[in-house]
Amino acid sequence: MPTKKTAETKETAPLTPEVNEAAPKAAEKTAAEKKPAAKKPAAKKAAPKKDKAAEKVAEAPVQPAEQPVEAPAAPAAPAMPEPRRSVAFIGSECYPFVKTGGLGDVMYALPKALIAQNCDVKVILPRYKCIPQKYQDKMVFRGDFSMDLTADGRRYYVGIMEYVWDGVVYDFIDNEEFFSWGNPYTNLVDDIPKFCYFAKAALAALNYMNWVPDIIHCHDWQAALVPVFQQAMFQGTPVASAKSVLTIHNLRFQGIYNTQTIKYWTNLPDALFDYAVLKQNWVDANMLKAGLSYASMITTVSHTYAAEIQTPFYGEGLDAHLRYHSGKLRGIVNGIDCQQWDTMTDPLLPVNYGITDVVEKKKADKLALQAALGLEQNENKFVIGLISRLTNQKGLDLINAIMPALMDGNTQVVVLGTGDKEYEDAFRYYENAYKGSVCSNIMYDEGRAHQIYAAADALLVPSLFEPCGLTQLIAMRCGTVPIVRETGGLKDTVQPYNEFTNEGNGFTFDRYEAGLLLDACNRAKTVYFTARDRWDQMVVRDMAKDVSWENSAKQYRDLYLELKP
Ligand code: ADP
C-alpha cells in the first residue's frame, strides 16, 4: 500500500464521530440494533463503566500496567523473553468452539503457545449460535455498546461475552442478526455483512474493554478489514497505536463482492476503493487485498507458500499485489497441539501407544478401525487414510485417476471428509465398488479422525496447493507416514524418503500428475511390503519429529518484537 493512499484515506475518513460511537452508550440503542442472544442483567452491572474512548487515549497505558514491585523473588521459573507483548487474535473460528479447518486449530493452539513465550493473548471471535451450549453457559457478559456501521448510518448492537480458559481470554462478539445462523460460513450474501460487522466490532470492543494490545493479529479475509478500519476510522482512539499482522491461511478465499455492497456495509471512504486497496475489478471489491495493503506485516503459514503466492499459478489473482508488498511478507510454518494429539493419552483411541511400542500397538488400532468400519480385518493390509475437506484444492482428481491402480488387493483406503458433491459421490462409489477395502465416511467427526490417524499406515495429501497443511503433521505425530505433493507447507514439513541413506519422513512427488502420485504410493508400498524394518524406523522417526507450536510461536514472538508500537 503506497503511503500516499494512506494519507488520502486519513484525510477523508470520518474520524472522531466513529470513535465516540464505538464507545459504550447503552442509552443510545436504536430500533435498528439487535438484541443480545444471552441473558445478562446480573453481569451487566459488573460491566466496566467507560467514558468516551478518545478521552482515555492519554490515560490508557499501551502496555498492561506493571505489578507493584515487592521483595525480589528467587529466579525459579525459566527466564522469559523480554519485553512482554500483548496480542489480540481476531478470526472467524477457533477450536473447540467452532472449527471447519486448519484455521480453527491455529486460533486455538498458537495463543496457548504464545503465552509460554511471554505474550498476553486475547482471542476475539464471533459468538455463533452453533458454539456448543456447554461453552455458551460458561461465558460471562462483559458489556455492550452500539456501533455505527453502514453507509446510511444504521447502528448495531455489540455485546461482549467472555470466557477464560487455559490462560487465554476469549471474547465473543455477540449480535443475533449476524451470528444466529447454524454455521460460521453460509454464503457470501450473508458472510460479507457479517464479517464487515465483525472486523469493526472487534476493534470497537478492544477500545470498550480498554485493552489496547501491542499487536492485532488478524486471520484470513474474515478479519482482513481490521487494519483498514483501524487506520481509516479509529485514528485518535486507543487501538490506533497497535501494529497489525495479517496471516493468510488460504489465499483462495478473499472476500470478494460487489463494490456497492462492501461500501454500504463498511462505510469506508471512496478513496479506499481504488486498485491499491479494495478495488478488484470494475464491479468488485476485495477485502483480503485491502487488509494486505494496510497490515503492518503479512505472514502466511509456510516459507514455500510465501514464495508460491507471489507467482501467477498460486497467487489467486493477487500475486502482483503480494509481490508489491513482499517486503513485509513472511512465512512461518504451523505446528500442532501436541497435547490434543497425543497417542499415549488420547481417550478416543481403542489402544494407546507411544514411540517405544508404536510398531506393535498401532496394529491393534488398525484392527479395531477395520472392525468398526466393516473392512476386512487384517493387520498386514496397507491402510491409507485421507482426512480432508473434499474440494479440488486437496488433489482429489489425482486420487480419482489412480483409484483402480491403487486398489491392488493388499491395500485399504479410509476416507473422512465432506465437501463438493462430485467428490463425496465418487468416494461413495468406491466404497461400493471395492467392498471391504474402501470405507468412505462422508461426515465431519473429530473422534473418527483421531482413530484414522492412529490406525492408518499412510496418510495421503496430494494437494494442488497447501498453505501449510496440518493433517501431515498430525499423521507424523501419530506414526503414520505421509504421502504428499511437494507444495506449500507439505514441502517444508515432509522430508522425502531416501532409500540409499534410509532417511526421511514420508513419500513425495512434485508435479501435479496422477502418475507421479501413483508412483509415490507404490514406492511407499514397496518399502512397507519388502523392507518392513525400514518402514518401522520411518514410523519412529515421524513420531520423534518436533511438530509442536513452540518453534513457530517463537518466530511469531520475534516478529511481534520487531513491530514496535
Ligand atoms: P484445511 O484447513 O485446508 O482444511 P488443514 O490440513 O490445514 O486443511 O486442516 C484440516 C484440519 O481439519 C485437521 O485438523 C483435520 O484433522 C481436520 N479435518 C478435516 N476434515 C475433517 C473431518 N471430516 N472430520 C474431522 N476432522 C477433519
Coordinates of C-alpha atoms and ligand atoms in Angstrom, one line a residue:
M1 CA 0.0 0.0 0.0
P2 CA 1.6 3.2 -1.1
T3 CA 1.9 5.8 1.7
K4 CA 0.3 8.4 -0.4
K5 CA -3.0 6.5 -0.3
T6 CA -2.9 6.2 3.4
A7 CA -2.6 9.9 3.7
E8 CA -5.6 10.4 1.4
T9 CA -7.6 8.0 3.4
K10 CA -6.9 9.7 6.7
E11 CA -8.0 13.0 5.2
T12 CA -11.3 11.7 4.1
A13 CA -12.0 9.2 6.8
P14 CA -14.7 10.1 9.3
L15 CA -12.5 10.0 12.4
T16 CA -13.8 11.4 15.6
P17 CA -17.5 10.6 15.3
E18 CA -16.9 6.9 14.7
V19 CA -14.6 6.8 17.7
N20 CA -17.1 8.1 20.1
E21 CA -19.8 5.9 18.6
A22 CA -17.6 2.9 19.3
A23 CA -17.6 3.7 22.9
P24 CA -20.4 2.2 25.0
K25 CA -23.5 4.2 25.5
A26 CA -26.2 1.9 26.4
A27 CA -28.9 4.5 26.3
E28 CA -28.3 5.2 22.7
K29 CA -29.7 2.0 21.3
T30 CA -32.0 2.5 18.3
A31 CA -34.6 0.3 16.7
A32 CA -32.0 -1.0 14.2
E33 CA -29.9 -2.5 16.9
K34 CA -30.4 -6.2 17.6
K35 CA -30.9 -7.7 21.0
P36 CA -28.2 -9.8 22.6
A37 CA -28.6 -13.6 22.5
A38 CA -27.7 -14.1 26.1
K39 CA -29.4 -13.1 29.4
K40 CA -27.2 -10.6 31.0
P41 CA -28.8 -8.3 33.6
A42 CA -26.7 -9.6 36.6
A43 CA -23.4 -9.4 34.8
K44 CA -24.3 -6.1 33.1
K45 CA -23.9 -4.3 36.4
A46 CA -20.4 -5.6 36.6
A47 CA -19.6 -4.4 33.1
P48 CA -16.8 -1.8 33.1
K49 CA -18.0 1.7 33.0
K50 CA -16.3 3.7 30.4
D51 CA -16.3 7.2 29.2
K52 CA -15.6 8.3 25.6
A53 CA -12.9 6.1 24.3
A54 CA -11.0 9.0 22.8
E55 CA -10.7 10.6 26.2
K56 CA -8.9 7.6 27.5
V57 CA -6.1 7.7 25.0
A58 CA -3.9 9.8 27.1
E59 CA -4.6 7.9 30.3
A60 CA -4.7 4.3 29.0
P61 CA -1.3 2.7 29.2
V62 CA -0.5 0.9 26.0
Q63 CA 1.3 -1.8 27.8
P64 CA -0.6 -3.6 30.6
A65 CA 0.2 -1.9 33.9
E66 CA 3.1 -3.3 35.7
Q67 CA 2.6 -5.1 39.0
P68 CA 3.9 -3.2 42.1
V69 CA 7.4 -4.5 42.8
E70 CA 7.7 -6.2 46.1
A71 CA 10.7 -8.2 47.5
P72 CA 12.9 -9.6 44.7
A73 CA 11.7 -13.1 44.1
A74 CA 14.0 -16.1 43.6
P75 CA 14.5 -16.8 39.8
A76 CA 12.7 -20.1 39.9
A77 CA 10.9 -20.0 36.6
P78 CA 12.9 -20.2 33.3
A79 CA 13.8 -16.7 32.0
M80 CA 11.1 -15.3 29.7
P81 CA 12.0 -13.4 26.6
E82 CA 11.6 -9.7 27.2
P83 CA 9.8 -7.5 26.7
R84 CA 6.2 -8.8 27.1
R85 CA 3.9 -8.4 24.1
S86 CA 0.1 -8.2 24.3
V87 CA -1.7 -9.6 21.3
A88 CA -5.3 -9.6 20.2
F89 CA -6.1 -12.5 17.8
I90 CA -9.1 -11.8 15.6
G91 CA -10.5 -14.6 13.5
S92 CA -13.7 -16.4 12.4
E93 CA -13.2 -19.8 14.0
C94 CA -11.4 -21.4 16.9
Y95 CA -11.4 -25.0 18.2
P96 CA -13.2 -26.2 20.3
F97 CA -15.9 -23.6 19.9
V98 CA -16.2 -23.8 16.2
K99 CA -13.9 -25.3 13.6
T100 CA -14.2 -26.1 10.0
G101 CA -10.5 -26.5 9.1
G102 CA -6.9 -25.7 10.0
L103 CA -7.6 -22.0 10.9
G104 CA -9.7 -23.3 13.9
D105 CA -6.7 -25.3 15.1
V106 CA -4.3 -22.4 14.7
M107 CA -6.6 -20.0 16.6
Y108 CA -6.7 -22.4 19.5
A109 CA -3.1 -23.7 19.7
L110 CA -1.0 -20.6 18.8
P111 CA -2.4 -18.3 21.6
K112 CA -1.6 -21.1 24.1
A113 CA 2.0 -21.4 22.7
L114 CA 2.4 -17.6 22.7
I115 CA 1.5 -17.5 26.4
A116 CA 4.5 -19.7 27.0
Q117 CA 6.6 -17.1 25.1
N118 CA 5.7 -14.3 27.5
C119 CA 2.8 -12.9 25.5
D120 CA -0.6 -11.8 26.8
V121 CA -3.3 -13.1 24.4
K122 CA -6.9 -12.3 23.9
V123 CA -8.8 -14.1 21.2
I124 CA -11.8 -12.3 19.6
L125 CA -14.4 -14.5 17.9
P126 CA -18.0 -14.2 16.7
R127 CA -20.5 -15.7 19.1
Y128 CA -22.1 -18.1 16.6
K129 CA -25.2 -19.9 17.7
C130 CA -23.6 -23.2 16.8
I131 CA -21.0 -22.9 19.6
P132 CA -21.8 -25.9 21.9
Q133 CA -24.1 -25.0 24.8
K134 CA -21.5 -26.1 27.4
Y135 CA -19.3 -23.3 26.3
Q136 CA -22.1 -20.8 25.9
D137 CA -23.1 -21.5 29.5
K138 CA -19.6 -20.6 30.8
M139 CA -19.4 -17.2 29.0
V140 CA -19.7 -14.1 31.2
F141 CA -21.3 -10.9 30.0
R142 CA -18.6 -8.3 29.8
G143 CA -20.5 -5.3 28.4
D144 CA -22.3 -4.0 25.4
F145 CA -22.5 -0.8 23.3
S146 CA -23.8 0.3 20.0
M147 CA -21.8 1.0 16.9
D148 CA -22.2 2.8 13.6
L149 CA -21.6 0.5 10.6
T150 CA -23.4 1.1 7.4
A151 CA -23.3 4.0 4.9
D152 CA -26.8 5.0 5.8
G153 CA -25.8 5.2 9.5
R154 CA -27.5 2.1 10.9
R155 CA -26.3 1.3 14.3
Y156 CA -25.7 -2.2 15.6
Y157 CA -25.6 -3.8 19.0
V158 CA -22.2 -5.2 20.0
G159 CA -22.2 -7.5 23.1
I160 CA -19.1 -9.0 24.6
M161 CA -19.2 -12.4 26.2
E162 CA -16.0 -13.6 27.9
Y163 CA -14.6 -17.0 28.6
V164 CA -11.2 -17.5 30.2
W165 CA -9.7 -20.9 29.6
D166 CA -6.2 -22.3 29.9
G167 CA -4.7 -18.8 30.4
V168 CA -6.3 -17.5 27.2
V169 CA -9.1 -14.9 27.3
Y170 CA -11.8 -15.5 24.7
D171 CA -14.1 -12.6 23.9
F172 CA -17.1 -13.4 21.8
I173 CA -18.8 -10.6 19.8
D174 CA -22.5 -11.1 20.2
N175 CA -25.1 -10.0 17.8
E176 CA -28.1 -12.1 16.9
E177 CA -28.7 -10.7 13.5
F178 CA -25.3 -11.7 12.2
F179 CA -24.4 -14.8 14.2
S180 CA -27.5 -16.8 14.8
W181 CA -27.1 -19.0 11.7
G182 CA -26.2 -22.6 12.1
N183 CA -22.7 -22.5 10.5
P184 CA -20.0 -19.9 10.6
Y185 CA -20.0 -19.6 6.9
T186 CA -23.1 -19.7 4.8
N187 CA -22.9 -17.8 1.6
L188 CA -21.2 -14.6 0.6
V189 CA -24.5 -12.7 0.6
D190 CA -24.7 -13.2 4.3
D191 CA -21.0 -13.6 5.1
I192 CA -19.9 -10.2 3.7
P193 CA -22.0 -8.1 6.0
K194 CA -21.3 -10.5 8.9
F195 CA -17.5 -10.1 8.6
C196 CA -17.6 -6.3 7.9
Y197 CA -19.5 -6.0 11.1
F198 CA -17.2 -8.4 13.0
A199 CA -14.0 -6.6 12.0
K200 CA -15.2 -3.2 13.1
A201 CA -16.9 -4.6 16.2
A202 CA -13.7 -6.4 17.3
L203 CA -11.7 -3.1 17.2
A204 CA -14.5 -1.2 19.0
A205 CA -14.6 -4.0 21.6
L206 CA -10.9 -3.6 22.3
N207 CA -11.5 0.1 22.9
Y208 CA -14.5 -0.6 25.0
M209 CA -12.6 -3.1 27.2
N210 CA -9.8 -0.6 27.4
W211 CA -7.5 -3.4 26.5
V212 CA -5.1 -2.0 23.9
P213 CA -2.8 -4.7 22.6
D214 CA 0.7 -4.0 21.1
I215 CA -0.3 -6.2 18.2
I216 CA -3.6 -7.0 16.5
H217 CA -3.2 -10.3 14.7
C218 CA -5.9 -10.9 12.1
H219 CA -6.6 -14.1 10.3
D220 CA -7.8 -14.6 6.7
W221 CA -10.3 -12.5 4.8
Q222 CA -12.9 -12.6 7.5
A223 CA -10.7 -10.4 9.7
A224 CA -8.8 -8.6 6.9
L225 CA -10.7 -5.3 7.2
V226 CA -9.4 -4.9 10.8
P227 CA -6.3 -3.0 9.8
V228 CA -8.3 -1.0 7.3
F229 CA -10.9 0.1 9.8
Q230 CA -8.2 0.7 12.3
Q231 CA -6.4 3.2 10.1
A232 CA -9.4 4.7 8.4
M233 CA -11.8 5.0 11.3
F234 CA -10.1 4.5 14.6
Q235 CA -7.4 7.2 14.5
G236 CA -7.3 9.0 17.8
T237 CA -8.7 6.1 19.7
P238 CA -6.6 3.7 21.9
V239 CA -6.4 0.8 19.4
A240 CA -4.9 3.1 16.7
S241 CA -1.5 2.6 18.4
A242 CA -1.4 -1.2 17.8
K243 CA 0.6 -2.7 15.0
S244 CA -1.3 -5.2 12.8
V245 CA -0.3 -8.6 11.5
L246 CA -2.5 -10.3 8.8
T247 CA -2.0 -14.1 8.4
I248 CA -3.1 -15.7 5.1
H249 CA -4.2 -19.3 5.9
N250 CA -5.6 -19.8 2.5
L251 CA -5.3 -17.3 -0.3
R252 CA -8.1 -18.9 -2.3
F253 CA -10.7 -17.2 -0.1
Q254 CA -10.6 -13.4 -0.3
G255 CA -14.0 -12.0 0.5
I256 CA -14.7 -10.6 -3.0
Y257 CA -18.1 -9.0 -3.5
N258 CA -19.6 -6.1 -5.5
T259 CA -18.3 -2.7 -4.5
Q260 CA -21.6 -1.2 -3.7
T261 CA -22.4 -3.8 -1.1
I262 CA -19.0 -3.6 0.6
K263 CA -19.2 0.2 0.5
Y264 CA -22.6 0.0 2.2
W265 CA -21.6 -2.4 4.9
T266 CA -18.3 -0.7 5.8
N267 CA -18.9 3.0 5.0
L268 CA -15.2 3.2 4.2
P269 CA -14.2 6.3 2.3
D270 CA -14.4 6.3 -1.5
A271 CA -10.6 6.8 -1.7
L272 CA -10.1 3.3 -0.5
F273 CA -12.0 1.7 -3.3
D274 CA -9.1 2.0 -5.7
Y275 CA -6.7 -0.6 -7.1
A276 CA -4.1 -0.2 -4.4
V277 CA -6.6 -1.1 -1.6
L278 CA -10.1 -2.6 -2.1
K279 CA -10.7 -2.5 -5.9
Q280 CA -10.7 -5.9 -7.5
N281 CA -12.1 -5.0 -10.9
W282 CA -14.7 -2.7 -12.4
V283 CA -17.5 -4.2 -10.3
D284 CA -16.0 -5.9 -7.3
A285 CA -14.0 -5.1 -4.1
N286 CA -11.7 -7.5 -2.3
M287 CA -11.5 -7.5 1.5
L288 CA -8.3 -9.5 1.8
K289 CA -6.5 -7.3 -0.7
A290 CA -7.3 -4.2 1.4
G291 CA -6.1 -5.9 4.6
L292 CA -2.8 -6.8 2.9
S293 CA -2.3 -3.2 1.9
Y294 CA -2.9 -1.9 5.4
A295 CA -1.4 -4.6 7.7
S296 CA 2.0 -3.7 9.2
M297 CA 3.2 -7.2 8.5
I298 CA 1.8 -10.1 6.4
T299 CA 2.5 -13.7 7.3
T300 CA 1.5 -17.0 5.7
V301 CA 1.8 -20.4 7.1
S302 CA 4.9 -21.8 5.3
H303 CA 8.0 -20.5 3.6
T304 CA 7.2 -22.3 0.4
Y305 CA 3.7 -20.9 0.3
A306 CA 5.0 -17.4 0.9
A307 CA 7.1 -17.7 -2.2
E308 CA 4.4 -19.6 -4.2
I309 CA 1.7 -17.0 -3.7
Q310 CA 3.8 -14.4 -5.5
T311 CA 3.5 -16.4 -8.7
P312 CA 0.5 -16.4 -11.1
F313 CA -0.2 -20.1 -10.6
Y314 CA -0.7 -19.9 -6.8
G315 CA -1.4 -16.2 -6.5
E316 CA -5.2 -16.4 -7.0
G317 CA -5.1 -13.1 -8.8
L318 CA -3.2 -11.3 -6.0
D319 CA 0.4 -12.3 -7.0
A320 CA 1.3 -8.9 -8.3
H321 CA -0.2 -7.3 -5.2
L322 CA 1.8 -9.7 -3.0
R323 CA 5.0 -9.0 -4.9
Y324 CA 4.4 -5.3 -4.3
H325 CA 4.1 -6.0 -0.6
S326 CA 6.7 -8.7 -0.4
G327 CA 8.9 -6.6 1.8
K328 CA 6.5 -7.2 4.7
L329 CA 5.6 -10.8 3.8
R330 CA 7.0 -13.7 5.8
G331 CA 6.3 -17.5 6.1
I332 CA 6.1 -19.2 9.5
V333 CA 5.2 -22.9 9.5
N334 CA 2.3 -24.0 11.7
G335 CA 2.6 -26.6 14.4
I336 CA 0.0 -28.8 16.1
D337 CA -1.2 -29.0 19.7
C338 CA 0.8 -32.0 21.0
Q339 CA -1.5 -32.4 24.0
Q340 CA -4.5 -32.6 21.8
W341 CA -2.7 -35.1 19.5
D342 CA -1.1 -37.5 21.9
T343 CA -1.5 -41.2 21.2
M344 CA -0.2 -42.1 24.6
T345 CA -3.2 -40.5 26.4
D346 CA -5.8 -39.9 23.7
P347 CA -9.1 -41.2 25.2
L348 CA -10.6 -41.6 21.7
L349 CA -8.2 -44.4 20.8
P350 CA -9.0 -48.0 21.4
V351 CA -5.3 -48.7 22.2
N352 CA -2.9 -46.0 23.3
Y353 CA 0.7 -46.2 22.2
G354 CA 4.0 -44.2 22.3
I355 CA 7.2 -44.1 20.4
T356 CA 8.6 -47.2 22.1
D357 CA 5.6 -49.5 21.3
V358 CA 4.1 -47.9 18.2
V359 CA 5.0 -50.8 15.9
E360 CA 3.1 -53.4 17.9
K361 CA 0.3 -51.4 19.3
K362 CA -0.6 -49.4 16.1
K363 CA -1.7 -52.8 14.7
A364 CA -4.3 -53.1 17.4
D365 CA -5.8 -49.7 16.4
K366 CA -5.7 -50.8 12.8
L367 CA -7.7 -54.0 13.6
A368 CA -10.2 -52.0 15.7
L369 CA -10.8 -49.5 12.9
Q370 CA -11.2 -52.2 10.3
A371 CA -13.8 -53.9 12.6
A372 CA -15.6 -50.6 13.2
L373 CA -15.8 -49.7 9.6
G374 CA -16.6 -53.1 8.1
L375 CA -13.3 -53.5 6.4
E376 CA -11.5 -56.9 6.1
Q377 CA -9.7 -57.3 9.4
N378 CA -6.1 -58.0 8.5
E379 CA -3.1 -56.3 10.1
N380 CA -1.0 -56.8 7.0
K381 CA -3.2 -54.7 4.7
F382 CA -1.6 -51.4 3.8
V383 CA -4.1 -48.9 5.1
I384 CA -4.2 -45.4 3.5
G385 CA -6.1 -42.6 5.3
L386 CA -7.5 -39.5 3.7
I387 CA -8.8 -36.9 6.1
S388 CA -9.7 -33.8 4.2
R389 CA -12.2 -31.2 3.0
L390 CA -13.4 -32.7 -0.2
T391 CA -12.5 -29.9 -2.6
N392 CA -10.3 -29.7 -5.7
Q393 CA -7.6 -28.0 -3.6
K394 CA -6.9 -31.3 -2.0
G395 CA -5.8 -33.2 -5.1
L396 CA -8.8 -35.5 -5.2
D397 CA -8.8 -35.5 -9.0
L398 CA -5.4 -37.3 -8.8
I399 CA -6.8 -39.8 -6.4
N400 CA -9.8 -40.4 -8.7
A401 CA -7.5 -41.1 -11.5
I402 CA -5.4 -43.7 -9.7
M403 CA -8.0 -45.4 -7.6
P404 CA -8.3 -48.6 -9.8
A405 CA -4.5 -48.9 -9.8
L406 CA -4.2 -48.2 -6.1
M407 CA -6.6 -51.0 -5.1
D408 CA -4.3 -54.0 -5.6
G409 CA -5.9 -56.4 -3.1
N410 CA -3.4 -55.6 -0.4
T411 CA -4.5 -52.0 0.1
Q412 CA -7.3 -50.4 2.0
V413 CA -8.5 -46.8 1.8
V414 CA -10.3 -45.0 4.6
V415 CA -11.7 -41.6 3.7
L416 CA -13.1 -39.0 6.1
G417 CA -14.4 -35.7 4.8
T418 CA -17.2 -33.6 3.5
G419 CA -17.3 -31.1 0.6
D420 CA -18.2 -31.0 -3.0
K421 CA -20.8 -33.4 -4.1
E422 CA -18.8 -34.8 -7.0
Y423 CA -16.1 -36.0 -4.7
E424 CA -18.5 -37.2 -2.0
D425 CA -20.3 -39.2 -4.6
A426 CA -17.0 -40.5 -6.1
F427 CA -15.9 -41.9 -2.7
R428 CA -19.3 -43.4 -2.0
Y429 CA -19.0 -45.1 -5.4
Y430 CA -15.5 -46.5 -4.5
E431 CA -16.8 -47.8 -1.2
N432 CA -19.4 -49.8 -3.1
A433 CA -17.0 -50.8 -5.9
Y434 CA -14.3 -52.1 -3.5
K435 CA -16.4 -53.5 -0.7
G436 CA -14.4 -54.4 2.3
S437 CA -11.4 -52.4 1.1
V438 CA -12.7 -48.9 0.9
C439 CA -14.7 -47.1 3.5
S440 CA -15.9 -43.5 2.9
N441 CA -17.0 -41.6 5.9
I442 CA -18.7 -38.6 4.4
M443 CA -19.0 -36.7 7.6
Y444 CA -17.1 -34.4 10.0
D445 CA -16.2 -36.4 13.0
E446 CA -13.3 -35.5 15.4
G447 CA -13.3 -38.9 17.1
R448 CA -13.2 -40.8 13.8
A449 CA -10.3 -38.5 12.7
H450 CA -8.3 -39.5 15.7
Q451 CA -8.9 -43.2 15.1
I452 CA -7.9 -43.0 11.5
Y453 CA -4.7 -41.1 12.2
A454 CA -3.8 -43.7 14.7
A455 CA -4.8 -46.8 12.7
A456 CA -3.6 -45.9 9.2
D457 CA -0.1 -46.8 7.9
A458 CA 0.0 -43.8 5.5
L459 CA -1.9 -40.6 5.0
L460 CA -2.5 -39.2 1.6
V461 CA -2.2 -35.4 1.0
P462 CA -1.7 -34.9 -2.8
S463 CA -2.9 -31.2 -2.7
L464 CA -2.9 -28.9 -5.7
F465 CA -1.8 -26.3 -3.3
E466 CA -1.5 -26.4 0.5
P467 CA -0.6 -23.3 2.5
C468 CA 0.7 -25.4 5.4
G469 CA -1.5 -28.5 6.0
L470 CA -2.0 -29.9 9.4
T471 CA -3.0 -33.4 8.5
Q472 CA 0.5 -34.4 7.6
L473 CA 1.8 -33.0 10.9
I474 CA -0.8 -34.9 12.9
A475 CA -0.1 -38.0 10.9
M476 CA 3.6 -37.9 11.7
R477 CA 2.8 -37.3 15.3
C478 CA 0.8 -40.5 15.3
G479 CA 3.4 -42.5 13.5
T480 CA 1.5 -42.5 10.2
V481 CA 3.7 -41.9 7.1
P482 CA 2.6 -39.0 4.9
I483 CA 2.4 -39.3 1.1
V484 CA 2.3 -35.7 -0.1
R485 CA 2.8 -33.4 -3.1
E486 CA 5.8 -31.1 -2.7
T487 CA 3.8 -27.8 -2.4
G488 CA 3.5 -25.2 0.3
G489 CA 3.8 -26.5 3.9
L490 CA 3.8 -30.1 2.7
K491 CA 7.2 -29.4 1.1
D492 CA 8.5 -27.6 4.2
T493 CA 7.5 -30.3 6.7
V494 CA 7.9 -33.7 4.9
Q495 CA 11.4 -34.8 4.1
P496 CA 11.3 -37.3 1.2
Y497 CA 12.4 -40.8 2.0
N498 CA 15.9 -41.6 0.6
E499 CA 16.3 -45.3 0.1
F500 CA 20.1 -45.0 -0.1
T501 CA 20.6 -43.3 3.2
N502 CA 17.4 -44.6 4.9
E503 CA 16.5 -41.1 5.9
G504 CA 13.3 -39.1 5.6
N505 CA 9.7 -38.8 6.9
G506 CA 7.5 -39.7 4.0
F507 CA 7.0 -40.1 0.3
T508 CA 6.7 -37.1 -2.0
F509 CA 6.1 -36.2 -5.7
D510 CA 6.5 -32.8 -7.4
R511 CA 4.3 -32.1 -10.4
Y512 CA 0.5 -32.3 -10.2
E513 CA 0.2 -35.5 -12.1
A514 CA -1.7 -38.7 -11.3
G515 CA 1.2 -40.9 -12.5
L516 CA 3.6 -39.3 -10.0
L517 CA 1.1 -39.8 -7.2
L518 CA 0.7 -43.4 -8.1
D519 CA 4.5 -43.8 -8.2
A520 CA 4.8 -42.2 -4.7
C521 CA 2.2 -44.7 -3.4
N522 CA 4.0 -47.6 -5.0
R523 CA 7.3 -46.5 -3.5
A524 CA 5.7 -46.4 -0.1
K525 CA 4.1 -49.9 -0.6
T526 CA 7.4 -51.3 -1.8
V527 CA 9.1 -50.3 1.5
Y528 CA 6.1 -51.4 3.5
F529 CA 5.9 -54.8 2.0
T530 CA 9.5 -55.6 1.3
A531 CA 11.5 -53.7 3.9
R532 CA 9.3 -53.5 7.0
D533 CA 12.1 -52.8 9.3
R534 CA 12.9 -49.6 7.3
W535 CA 9.2 -48.7 7.3
D536 CA 9.1 -49.1 11.1
Q537 CA 12.2 -47.0 11.5
M538 CA 10.5 -44.2 9.5
V539 CA 7.4 -44.5 11.7
V540 CA 9.6 -44.0 14.8
R541 CA 11.4 -41.0 13.1
D542 CA 8.0 -39.5 12.3
M543 CA 6.8 -39.8 15.9
A544 CA 10.1 -38.2 17.1
K545 CA 9.8 -35.2 14.8
D546 CA 9.1 -31.9 16.5
V547 CA 5.8 -30.7 15.1
S548 CA 4.9 -28.7 18.2
W549 CA 4.0 -25.0 18.2
E550 CA 6.9 -23.9 20.3
N551 CA 9.2 -23.2 17.4
S552 CA 6.6 -21.3 15.4
A553 CA 5.4 -19.4 18.5
K554 CA 9.0 -18.2 19.0
Q555 CA 9.1 -16.9 15.4
Y556 CA 5.8 -15.1 15.9
R557 CA 7.0 -13.6 19.1
D558 CA 10.2 -12.3 17.4
L559 CA 8.0 -10.8 14.7
Y560 CA 5.9 -9.0 17.3
L561 CA 9.0 -7.7 19.0
E562 CA 10.2 -6.3 15.6
L563 CA 7.0 -4.4 15.3
K564 CA 7.5 -1.6 17.8
P565 CA 4.2 0.1 18.8
Ligands
ADP1 P1 -7.7 -27.1 5.7 O1 -7.5 -26.0 6.7 O2 -7.3 -26.7 4.3 O3 -9.0 -27.8 5.7 P2 -5.6 -28.5 7.2 O4 -4.8 -29.7 6.9 O5 -4.8 -27.2 7.5 O6 -6.6 -28.3 6.0 O7 -6.5 -28.8 8.5 C1 -7.5 -29.7 8.4 C2 -8.0 -29.9 9.9 O8 -9.3 -30.4 9.9 C3 -7.2 -31.1 10.5 O9 -7.2 -30.9 11.9 C4 -8.0 -32.3 10.2 O10 -7.8 -33.4 11.1 C5 -9.4 -31.7 10.3 N1 -10.4 -32.4 9.5 C6 -10.6 -32.2 8.1 N2 -11.7 -32.9 7.7 C7 -12.2 -33.5 8.8 C8 -13.3 -34.3 9.0 N3 -14.1 -34.7 8.1 N4 -13.6 -34.8 10.3 C9 -12.7 -34.4 11.3 N5 -11.7 -33.6 11.2 C10 -11.4 -33.2 9.9

